[in-house]
């Protein structure tokens, strides 16, 4: 009989990865190590911890036992080698960029991004000498032609915000690797339950853990995960990433890519980025995100099921125009979504309300179960008008290119009974129709 | 540190420290389809505590050029060549798994050049299952999955890494996936075919430390008994609830065992 490998499955890892019963107290839940710092047994041990000769915790800005459980868990679920928990998803994106890029570097990014990410790339990073060229996520030639000699990173979202453009990770990753560059992917909308970007060629993944990973909407947090597959020391990459391949005076001339062929990125990100920029996650936050991840598989299945019911309802309503959901045959990425997202296309989507801005306002203000707020991925259903909120700093041209109009409404479908959600939407659409 | 051995480029990690001929040297030798990084913490410690460290990448592994060597005896000869290339008269040698067999054979053949010998996860014989050998010969990913499944204790499979934020089995898998086609098969066959272990153990003259893992499936404890009996000046440390990847699962305990010895 042929021996088969024994590997733990996703649902098991969601509950157990990174955690063991507490050896001192027997506590089954991961304890909240609410301590800023950790005692050294002796001076030699202290020096060894500071110099990466021993593993362990020093100070909770650098690492914390509760956060470490969360970091291992998301790394296990994504199929990566490790992760760093950050104060927010934005902090995770920032940490990825500043670990690899310096003034004079360039990013090629999908145009279909969360507004906050767009702000960072388009308005803030240029002040620090890092420029970004935005391209149509679907236009592989556009990605290629935007590359410059100083390009150091390609970046997109698994599902674009808010139009749900599906990033063809395999093709963009191939282009990226052809140029000796890594591909960074924001996987917030999909979570590893719907798609594991590393399996398609992405090198780095980050999440706003505030969203589906948590599900409860009570914390802000981010997670940056490394696949460990990108070869920073390859001929095509070595000179492009001196932060990883040359001695770092800020850490005893450590050459991170020599220290570890797989974990160079995470070593630098923690030893410099988290240490110096300081956007760490609090242990209580990590605990709360862990509670969410424990039920991620069952929640995501229900999110998708409810979303399909809502989309089916909206498709039949006369006030509803285009629905941007890749499971629909008329979505431009339908075929790609079937290949990359066989379990479903998530629970966030947008549709265009046929009518005036006042009708849109009436629609949102009539909803009773849907909460009008700036978030997605909550267990509770949410609604927002992107043009006036999450994406309002974008120019009219950029809004158009991102597929956002005055009538665009974004929904995040929660875990309520779908019949109640449909009833809520039905009443709001009726009110909007009367306001026309 | 870059060396040239037999006309081939060899990489050795030195713990970010310059080589100092006045200091004693520790040579670290990794196992099958791995590289110097498996000893990252332990080698760095010694490099910053009064030792020269050479954590080598074996031929065809990591940053070292050439083809993987086909036998433990060939690896032992290569270790001697590395010491010659680095102008080292003597060194302490620590090896893991396949590296432990290479270190054992090297110490037996060169008793005047090895001050102390540390064997991590050793076994004699170090037999490899037919299924694993066959999968490795096909360069089938299943070989990596089998190794990963057998190299960590049941607890280690769930994580709880001492290195914050690192997912041990994921990192081990990525390291295996980096090895070139044919390397794993060559390494495993070298382990499987090595027949001189007990004779080599009897010929070792230096003090020996064996660090064993109680839940080792790749190199089971029972396969270390004859080896330990054949060594004349040996001490044993057994790590509880630990698998074959003992430097990853118990980096601190491994270092604490090595510290007074090397």
XYZ file of C-alpha atoms in Angstrom:
698
model
C 0.000 0.000 0.000
C 1.367 3.423 -0.942
C 2.039 5.722 1.994
C 0.020 8.912 1.886
C 1.155 12.181 3.435
C -0.736 13.273 6.518
C -1.462 16.974 6.462
C -3.938 18.861 8.590
C -6.912 20.268 6.730
C -8.112 23.876 6.551
C -10.957 23.592 9.057
C -8.656 21.956 11.600
C -5.961 24.566 11.108
C -8.562 27.331 11.534
C -9.076 26.102 15.086
C -5.651 24.867 16.090
C -2.751 26.241 14.059
C -0.199 28.016 16.215
C -1.892 27.192 19.496
C -1.536 24.523 22.114
C -3.147 24.267 25.541
C -1.284 26.554 27.906
C 1.444 24.403 29.513
C 1.213 26.182 32.877
C -2.493 26.676 33.441
C -4.032 24.199 31.020
C -6.109 26.976 29.479
C -7.594 25.679 26.210
C -8.266 29.080 24.689
C -5.232 31.083 23.662
C -4.381 33.315 26.632
C -4.196 37.073 26.160
C -0.616 37.885 27.096
C -1.334 41.463 28.055
C 2.259 42.297 28.883
C 4.445 44.924 27.292
C 7.643 42.997 27.993
C 9.028 39.616 28.976
C 11.561 38.683 31.667
C 15.006 37.445 30.659
C 16.402 34.461 32.596
C 19.903 35.928 32.519
C 21.995 38.544 30.733
C 23.390 36.137 28.168
C 19.878 35.007 27.274
C 18.807 38.646 26.949
C 21.675 39.463 24.610
C 20.980 36.343 22.552
C 17.315 37.321 22.139
C 18.259 40.810 21.004
C 20.756 39.418 18.498
C 18.514 36.701 17.028
C 20.586 33.892 18.475
C 17.609 32.643 20.423
C 13.912 32.620 19.684
C 11.460 34.280 22.029
C 9.721 37.469 23.029
C 11.346 40.674 24.225
C 8.858 43.510 23.903
C 5.322 43.424 22.530
C 6.024 45.939 19.800
C 8.337 43.335 18.242
C 6.369 40.208 19.072
C 3.846 38.920 21.565
C 2.770 35.348 22.335
C -0.917 35.956 21.567
C -0.102 37.772 18.344
C 2.317 34.973 17.429
C -0.504 32.415 17.568
C -2.520 34.551 15.170
C 0.496 34.988 12.909
C 1.074 31.254 12.712
C -2.604 30.602 12.130
C -2.941 32.886 9.143
C 0.353 31.616 7.735
C -0.944 28.052 8.013
C -4.251 28.918 6.373
C -2.580 30.802 3.528
C 0.067 28.123 2.995
C 2.852 30.551 3.865
C 5.902 30.359 6.081
C 5.002 33.024 8.609
C 3.247 36.306 9.164
C 3.355 39.585 11.038
C 0.323 41.007 12.784
C -0.054 44.760 12.389
C -2.191 47.540 13.770
C -4.388 47.597 10.659
C -4.569 46.380 7.088
C -3.090 49.703 6.022
C -0.159 49.087 8.364
C 0.362 45.678 6.762
C 0.453 47.233 3.283
C 2.836 49.921 4.483
C 5.083 47.343 6.152
C 5.309 45.286 2.955
C 6.235 48.314 0.900
C 8.796 49.863 3.222
C 10.513 46.523 3.800
C 11.274 46.221 0.090
C 11.224 49.721 -1.376
C 13.126 52.935 -0.775
C 12.994 56.436 -2.229
C 13.338 56.176 -5.983
C 11.400 52.933 -6.236
C 8.255 52.371 -8.246
C 5.137 50.226 -7.887
C 2.733 48.992 -10.540
C -0.700 48.544 -8.999
C -4.177 47.655 -10.082
C -6.425 50.678 -10.347
C -9.217 48.773 -8.599
C -8.125 49.231 -5.023
C -9.626 50.018 -1.669
C -9.687 53.804 -1.338
C -7.291 53.764 1.611
C -4.700 51.818 -0.364
C -5.148 54.217 -3.261
C -4.560 57.153 -0.907
C -1.316 55.651 0.375
C 0.034 54.906 -3.094
C -1.225 57.930 -4.999
C -0.933 60.749 -2.475
C 1.287 59.800 0.440
C 4.132 57.584 -0.764
C 5.239 60.002 -3.527
C 6.171 62.382 -0.704
C 8.699 59.723 0.330
C 9.970 59.153 -3.211
C 7.936 56.030 -4.034
C 5.731 56.387 -7.101
C 2.946 54.183 -8.378
C 1.516 53.631 -11.824
C -2.073 52.414 -11.765
C -3.271 50.012 -14.431
C -6.436 48.211 -15.394
C -6.350 44.966 -13.405
C -7.444 42.992 -16.483
C -4.944 44.513 -18.905
C -1.825 42.378 -18.726
C -0.179 44.470 -21.434
C -0.907 47.525 -19.327
C 0.885 45.916 -16.392
C 3.823 45.138 -18.651
C 4.100 48.546 -20.247
C 3.905 50.280 -16.854
C 7.078 48.544 -15.657
C 10.134 50.739 -15.249
C 13.752 49.947 -14.447
C 13.081 51.062 -10.867
C 9.881 49.029 -10.436
C 10.154 46.862 -7.345
C 6.649 45.597 -6.619
C 3.397 44.645 -8.334
C 0.234 44.962 -6.287
C -3.442 44.139 -6.679
C -6.504 42.893 -4.847
C -7.862 39.374 -5.282
C -11.240 40.990 -5.871
C -11.054 44.682 -6.760
C -12.868 47.224 -4.664
C -15.694 47.878 -5.340
C -16.145 46.399 -8.836
C -14.899 42.888 -7.965
C -12.439 42.737 -10.845
C -10.826 39.317 -10.422
C -7.055 39.583 -10.430
C -5.532 37.000 -12.739
C -2.865 36.217 -10.176
C -1.152 33.572 -12.283
C -0.585 35.904 -15.231
C 0.412 38.924 -13.188
C 2.722 36.781 -11.048
C 4.354 35.324 -14.152
C 4.997 38.821 -15.457
C 6.295 39.913 -12.080
C 8.655 36.962 -11.754
C 9.847 37.433 -15.306
C 11.201 40.777 -14.097
C 12.581 39.452 -10.820
C 9.857 41.165 -8.815
C 7.395 39.933 -6.182
C 3.616 40.189 -6.416
C 1.782 41.511 -3.360
C -1.923 40.737 -3.087
C -4.620 42.152 -0.815
C -6.750 39.109 -0.024
C -9.152 40.787 2.385
C -12.313 40.149 0.327
C -11.622 36.485 -0.286
C -9.843 35.160 2.803
C -7.890 31.911 2.405
C -11.158 29.975 2.549
C -12.147 31.245 -0.885
C -8.684 31.474 -2.418
C -5.059 30.964 -1.434
C -3.112 33.412 -3.630
C 0.232 31.691 -3.024
C -1.072 28.636 -4.875
C -1.496 30.844 -7.934
C 1.902 32.543 -7.765
C 1.558 35.514 -5.407
C 4.558 36.058 -3.132
C 3.139 38.206 -0.355
C -0.423 38.485 0.914
C -1.974 40.911 3.328
C -5.356 41.174 4.970
C -7.378 43.735 6.710
C -8.161 41.252 9.483
C -10.868 43.668 10.580
C -13.105 42.163 7.921
C -14.050 38.525 7.249
C -11.197 37.011 9.264
C -12.663 38.598 12.386
C -16.280 38.727 11.298
C -17.433 40.451 14.452
C -16.492 44.009 13.536
C -15.015 44.853 16.929
C -11.301 45.273 16.135
C -8.915 46.876 13.666
C -5.998 44.701 12.596
C -3.826 43.618 9.696
C -1.829 40.551 8.734
C 1.100 40.342 6.340
C 1.983 36.825 5.156
C 5.064 35.634 3.269
C 4.956 32.637 0.946
C 8.693 32.125 1.412
C 8.920 31.173 -2.258
C 10.394 34.338 -3.761
C 14.144 34.001 -4.249
C 15.537 37.380 -3.216
C 19.030 36.156 -4.007
C 18.256 35.093 -7.590
C 20.284 36.815 -10.272
C 17.248 38.755 -11.498
C 16.340 39.998 -8.003
C 19.488 40.331 -5.897
C 20.440 43.891 -6.778
C 16.859 45.099 -6.709
C 16.361 44.311 -3.045
C 19.396 45.557 -1.134
C 17.348 45.682 2.064
C 17.446 41.892 2.022
C 20.686 41.082 0.214
C 23.225 43.538 1.640
C 24.420 44.089 5.220
C 21.998 46.078 7.376
C 23.843 48.399 9.734
C 20.714 48.637 11.864
C 21.095 44.984 12.861
C 24.806 44.165 13.183
C 25.298 44.006 9.426
C 22.879 41.133 9.132
C 22.219 40.058 5.541
C 18.693 38.784 5.830
C 18.806 36.651 2.679
C 21.875 34.884 4.086
C 20.241 34.406 7.454
C 17.390 32.521 5.818
C 16.769 31.645 2.192
C 13.023 31.457 2.869
C 12.298 34.004 5.594
C 14.467 36.997 4.657
C 11.484 39.265 4.046
C 9.804 38.527 7.373
C 13.058 38.880 9.274
C 13.660 42.362 7.902
C 10.002 43.347 8.240
C 10.012 42.476 11.933
C 13.565 43.548 12.768
C 13.243 46.903 11.029
C 9.694 47.715 9.953
C 7.812 46.691 13.079
C 10.667 47.754 15.340
C 11.035 51.227 13.860
C 7.618 52.160 12.482
C 5.935 50.456 15.406
C 2.519 49.645 13.936
C 2.112 46.465 15.984
C -1.072 44.659 16.946
C -2.324 44.605 20.528
C -2.650 41.131 22.096
C -6.342 41.640 22.893
C -6.924 42.399 19.227
C -5.080 39.237 18.220
C -7.228 37.213 20.619
C -10.410 38.635 19.150
C -9.299 37.968 15.580
C -8.446 34.409 16.589
C -12.015 33.971 17.842
C -13.202 35.000 14.407
C -10.866 32.743 12.469
C -12.029 29.718 14.457
C -15.374 29.937 12.645
C -14.090 31.279 9.312
C -14.992 28.191 7.237
C -18.598 28.019 8.387
C -19.066 31.784 8.230
C -17.648 32.152 4.728
C -19.873 29.381 3.418
C -22.924 31.164 4.836
C -21.734 34.574 3.587
C -21.512 33.198 0.060
C -24.855 31.403 0.288
C -26.633 34.552 1.487
C -24.921 36.681 -1.149
C -26.104 34.421 -3.933
C -29.678 34.780 -2.656
C -29.415 38.579 -2.530
C -27.868 38.806 -5.976
C -30.634 36.640 -7.388
C -33.223 38.957 -5.868
C -31.583 42.162 -7.083
C -31.193 40.868 -10.630
C -34.964 40.775 -11.005
C -35.622 44.261 -9.634
C -36.336 47.032 -12.164
C -34.499 49.726 -10.168
C -31.290 47.704 -10.137
C -28.865 48.157 -13.004
C -25.562 46.437 -13.395
C -24.550 44.076 -10.579
C -20.811 43.583 -10.251
C -20.640 40.026 -9.015
C -18.283 37.650 -10.839
C -20.545 34.639 -10.383
C -22.932 36.259 -12.850
C -22.345 35.189 -16.464
C -22.270 38.811 -17.669
C -19.415 39.805 -15.349
C -16.238 40.308 -17.422
C -14.283 37.995 -15.106
C -16.873 35.245 -14.838
C -14.707 32.539 -16.399
C -11.641 33.563 -14.402
C -13.695 33.584 -11.201
C -14.926 30.070 -11.880
C -11.313 28.954 -12.086
C -9.816 30.918 -9.181
C -12.808 31.075 -6.868
C -14.683 27.796 -7.149
C -16.137 28.169 -3.644
C -17.656 31.539 -4.446
C -16.875 35.176 -5.030
C -17.294 36.448 -1.531
C -19.942 38.572 0.076
C -19.123 42.113 -1.002
C -20.438 43.481 -4.281
C -21.778 46.633 -5.834
C -24.747 47.423 -7.998
C -25.960 50.515 -9.751
C -29.203 52.003 -8.585
C -31.154 53.411 -11.494
C -32.141 56.845 -10.381
C -31.005 60.127 -8.949
C -28.623 60.788 -6.105
C -31.666 61.552 -3.918
C -33.118 58.163 -4.712
C -29.846 56.587 -3.675
C -29.947 58.498 -0.400
C -33.515 57.386 0.182
C -32.546 53.771 -0.502
C -29.726 53.761 2.039
C -31.653 55.643 4.687
C -34.667 53.328 4.420
C -32.664 50.185 5.109
C -33.184 48.886 8.640
C -31.168 45.664 8.866
C -28.296 46.776 6.663
C -26.046 49.152 8.584
C -24.788 52.233 6.766
C -21.114 52.357 7.609
C -17.582 52.188 6.199
C -16.654 48.558 6.619
C -17.125 45.193 4.968
C -16.908 41.581 6.044
C -18.946 41.912 9.217
C -21.351 39.200 10.363
C -23.964 41.955 10.037
C -24.984 43.206 6.611
C -23.594 46.590 5.600
C -24.192 49.211 2.934
C -22.308 52.262 1.692
C -22.189 54.755 -1.187
C -18.527 54.588 -2.328
C -18.452 57.784 -4.408
C -19.231 59.928 -1.383
C -17.345 57.937 1.257
C -14.642 55.275 0.800
C -13.520 56.522 -2.615
C -14.436 60.212 -2.370
C -10.850 61.440 -2.666
C -10.513 59.906 -6.111
C -10.869 62.173 -9.109
C -13.877 61.823 -11.397
C -11.674 60.154 -13.997
C -10.224 57.724 -11.472
C -13.710 56.935 -10.188
C -14.864 56.188 -13.696
C -11.857 54.011 -14.374
C -12.493 52.152 -11.116
C -16.064 51.509 -12.245
C -17.699 53.720 -9.607
C -20.636 55.963 -10.486
C -22.956 58.223 -8.479
C -25.412 55.338 -8.428
C -23.015 52.693 -7.201
C -24.107 51.047 -3.957
C -21.802 48.591 -2.184
C -23.276 45.837 -0.055
C -21.525 43.520 2.347
C -23.781 40.583 2.979
C -23.841 39.231 6.507
C -25.128 36.134 8.208
C -28.741 37.155 8.853
C -31.639 35.136 7.477
C -31.581 35.949 3.763
C -35.359 36.371 3.708
C -35.049 39.246 6.172
C -32.314 40.847 4.113
C -34.390 40.591 0.944
C -37.353 42.113 2.737
C -35.167 45.008 3.919
C -33.794 45.624 0.434
C -37.241 45.318 -1.087
C -38.656 48.041 1.180
C -35.696 50.331 0.518
C -35.957 49.895 -3.236
C -39.682 50.620 -3.051
C -38.956 53.819 -1.119
C -36.279 54.814 -3.612
C -38.708 54.250 -6.455
C -41.305 56.467 -4.779
C -38.709 59.223 -4.395
C -38.071 59.344 -8.129
C 31.715 33.345 3.330
C 32.508 31.928 -0.076
C 35.012 29.114 -0.557
C 36.116 27.111 -3.547
C 36.216 23.357 -3.012
C 37.084 21.030 -5.851
C 36.667 23.880 -8.261
C 33.109 24.528 -7.104
C 31.768 27.542 -5.218
C 30.789 26.740 -1.657
C 28.789 29.015 0.613
C 29.197 28.984 4.388
C 27.186 31.183 6.754
C 29.398 32.810 9.388
C 26.774 34.474 11.564
C 27.514 37.912 10.090
C 30.978 37.770 11.679
C 34.421 37.917 10.071
C 36.511 34.772 10.174
C 39.080 35.011 13.001
C 41.874 32.401 12.809
C 42.631 32.814 16.508
C 39.236 31.452 17.523
C 38.069 27.828 17.605
C 35.727 26.876 14.784
C 32.395 25.082 14.679
C 31.313 23.459 11.429
C 27.550 22.965 10.996
C 26.325 20.401 8.446
C 22.655 20.359 7.412
C 20.519 17.406 6.367
C 18.823 16.208 3.189
C 17.446 18.877 0.854
C 18.047 21.593 3.438
C 20.568 24.412 3.726
C 22.554 26.282 6.379
C 19.428 28.096 7.518
C 18.221 25.142 9.596
C 21.017 26.010 12.041
C 20.411 29.782 11.866
C 19.856 30.417 15.569
C 22.420 27.968 16.911
C 25.167 28.926 14.486
C 24.581 32.626 15.052
C 24.879 32.100 18.804
C 28.296 30.495 18.529
C 29.462 33.108 16.030
C 28.775 35.786 18.636
C 30.268 33.781 21.503
C 33.909 33.391 20.613
C 33.737 30.882 17.769
C 34.243 30.976 14.069
C 31.200 29.453 12.490
C 30.996 27.791 9.125
C 27.438 26.632 8.490
C 27.952 25.174 5.064
C 25.580 24.594 2.185
C 26.401 21.116 0.907
C 27.207 20.798 -2.822
C 24.087 21.336 -4.900
C 22.217 22.794 -1.910
C 21.346 26.392 -1.065
C 23.987 28.725 -2.434
C 26.641 26.088 -3.113
C 27.279 25.036 -6.681
C 27.754 21.559 -8.089
C 25.862 18.334 -7.807
C 24.694 16.718 -4.599
C 27.229 14.114 -3.495
C 26.056 10.533 -3.772
C 27.337 9.003 -0.534
C 28.076 9.754 3.091
C 31.693 8.835 2.427
C 31.877 11.437 -0.355
C 30.370 14.045 1.962
C 32.956 13.213 4.628
C 35.728 13.756 2.096
C 34.146 17.008 1.054
C 34.039 18.246 4.670
C 37.785 17.621 4.902
C 38.235 19.609 1.698
C 36.148 22.449 3.134
C 38.392 22.585 6.199
C 41.435 22.626 3.967
C 39.967 25.415 1.843
C 39.280 27.454 4.986
C 42.768 26.660 6.311
C 41.297 25.017 9.412
C 43.413 22.530 11.312
C 40.663 21.489 13.666
C 36.993 22.163 14.265
C 34.058 20.964 16.261
C 31.430 19.495 13.935
C 27.669 19.443 14.379
C 25.524 17.624 11.845
C 21.823 16.978 11.497
C 20.311 13.848 9.936
C 22.281 13.192 6.726
C 24.693 15.825 8.035
C 25.139 13.804 11.231
C 26.222 10.778 9.208
C 28.646 12.904 7.183
C 30.039 14.394 10.393
C 30.354 10.927 11.970
C 32.233 9.510 8.993
C 34.421 12.613 8.793
C 35.316 12.406 12.493
C 36.148 8.720 12.169
C 38.426 9.299 9.202
C 40.097 12.435 10.567
C 40.430 12.000 14.341
C 43.144 14.651 14.562
C 40.951 17.325 12.995
C 37.718 17.012 14.980
C 37.699 18.338 18.542
C 34.087 17.505 19.317
C 31.241 15.865 17.434
C 27.536 16.670 17.833
C 25.069 14.343 16.145
C 21.509 15.702 15.868
C 18.800 13.253 14.866
C 21.263 10.494 13.934
C 20.404 6.870 13.194
C 22.361 3.870 12.007
C 21.029 2.536 9.781
C 19.174 5.590 8.484
C 16.795 3.632 6.330
C 14.337 5.442 4.104
C 10.980 3.971 3.145
C 10.519 2.624 -0.355
C 7.615 4.971 -0.982
C 9.651 8.016 -0.037
C 12.606 6.918 -2.129
C 10.339 6.304 -5.093
C 8.584 9.667 -4.758
C 11.929 11.465 -4.426
C 13.246 9.659 -7.510
C 10.259 11.024 -9.445
C 10.826 14.529 -8.012
C 7.246 14.177 -6.850
C 5.962 16.772 -4.388
C 4.551 13.894 -2.375
C 8.123 13.243 -1.207
C 8.226 16.657 0.455
C 4.814 16.090 1.998
C 5.889 12.735 3.419
C 9.049 14.230 4.888
C 7.182 17.156 6.397
C 4.582 14.816 7.852
C 7.257 12.684 9.464
C 9.679 15.413 10.537
C 7.552 17.179 13.124
C 6.035 15.823 16.303
C 2.226 15.742 16.560
C 2.428 18.946 18.591
C 4.835 20.499 16.131
C 2.377 19.883 13.314
C 0.086 22.361 15.078
C 2.770 24.994 15.400
C 3.554 26.916 18.539
C 6.930 27.930 17.203
C 9.455 29.497 19.563
C 10.343 31.843 16.692
C 7.479 34.357 16.779
C 5.170 34.298 13.806
C 6.904 31.505 11.907
C 4.867 28.507 10.738
C 7.380 25.675 11.045
C 5.923 23.155 8.650
C 5.315 25.832 6.025
C 8.878 27.039 6.249
C 10.223 23.491 6.106
C 8.103 22.775 3.046
C 9.297 25.859 1.209
C 12.906 24.945 1.938
C 12.365 21.456 0.528
C 10.654 22.894 -2.545
C 13.699 25.045 -3.243
C 16.009 22.092 -3.739
C 16.851 21.257 -7.299
C 15.461 18.171 -9.033
C 17.336 15.053 -8.027
C 18.894 16.509 -4.883
C 16.464 14.978 -2.427
C 16.695 11.597 -4.099
C 20.503 11.675 -3.998
C 20.494 12.722 -0.349
C 17.996 10.079 0.732
C 19.850 7.346 -1.096
C 23.065 8.441 0.623
C 21.334 8.034 3.990
C 19.723 4.743 3.016
C 22.877 3.120 1.658
C 25.316 4.199 4.342
C 26.623 0.989 5.887
C 29.714 2.121 7.748
C 28.000 3.860 10.642
C 28.877 1.469 13.450
C 32.471 1.052 12.311
C 32.808 4.807 12.008
C 31.353 5.282 15.491
C 33.918 2.867 16.922
C 36.699 4.862 15.285
C 35.633 8.251 16.654
C 38.124 9.529 19.229
C 36.669 12.894 20.205
C 33.869 13.533 22.695
C 30.461 13.047 21.094
C 27.084 14.498 21.944
C 23.969 12.884 20.495
C 20.820 15.014 20.544
C 17.832 12.793 19.900
C 14.158 13.588 19.389
C 11.703 11.388 21.261
C 9.046 11.586 18.505
C 11.467 11.221 15.601
C 9.913 9.201 12.788
C 12.564 9.900 10.153
C 15.398 8.642 12.379
C 13.675 6.671 15.140
C 15.270 6.447 18.572
C 15.585 2.689 18.289
C 17.901 3.155 15.300
C 20.271 5.269 17.372
C 20.842 2.642 20.087
C 23.564 0.650 18.325
C 25.263 3.854 17.251
C 25.349 5.173 20.804
C 26.700 1.848 22.055
C 29.523 1.943 19.523
C 30.679 5.432 20.524
C 33.213 5.292 23.328
C 32.953 8.832 24.658
C 29.378 9.875 24.097
C 26.676 11.709 25.968
C 23.014 11.734 24.976
C 20.310 14.360 25.312
C 16.785 13.300 24.358
C 14.241 16.028 23.671
C 10.726 15.085 24.729
C 7.760 15.548 22.356
C 10.056 16.563 19.518
C 10.289 15.381 15.929
C 13.185 15.059 13.516
C 13.243 18.823 12.821
C 14.547 19.382 16.316
C 16.388 22.651 15.622
C 13.073 24.164 14.493
C 10.878 22.574 17.146
C 13.231 23.099 20.104
C 15.810 25.705 19.094
C 16.514 26.763 22.658
C 16.928 23.258 24.047
C 19.179 22.285 21.155
C 21.344 25.325 21.781
C 21.456 24.649 25.509
C 22.666 21.126 24.785
C 25.294 22.325 22.329
C 26.523 25.333 24.320
C 28.713 23.602 26.890
C 29.889 21.057 24.358
C 31.093 22.803 21.200
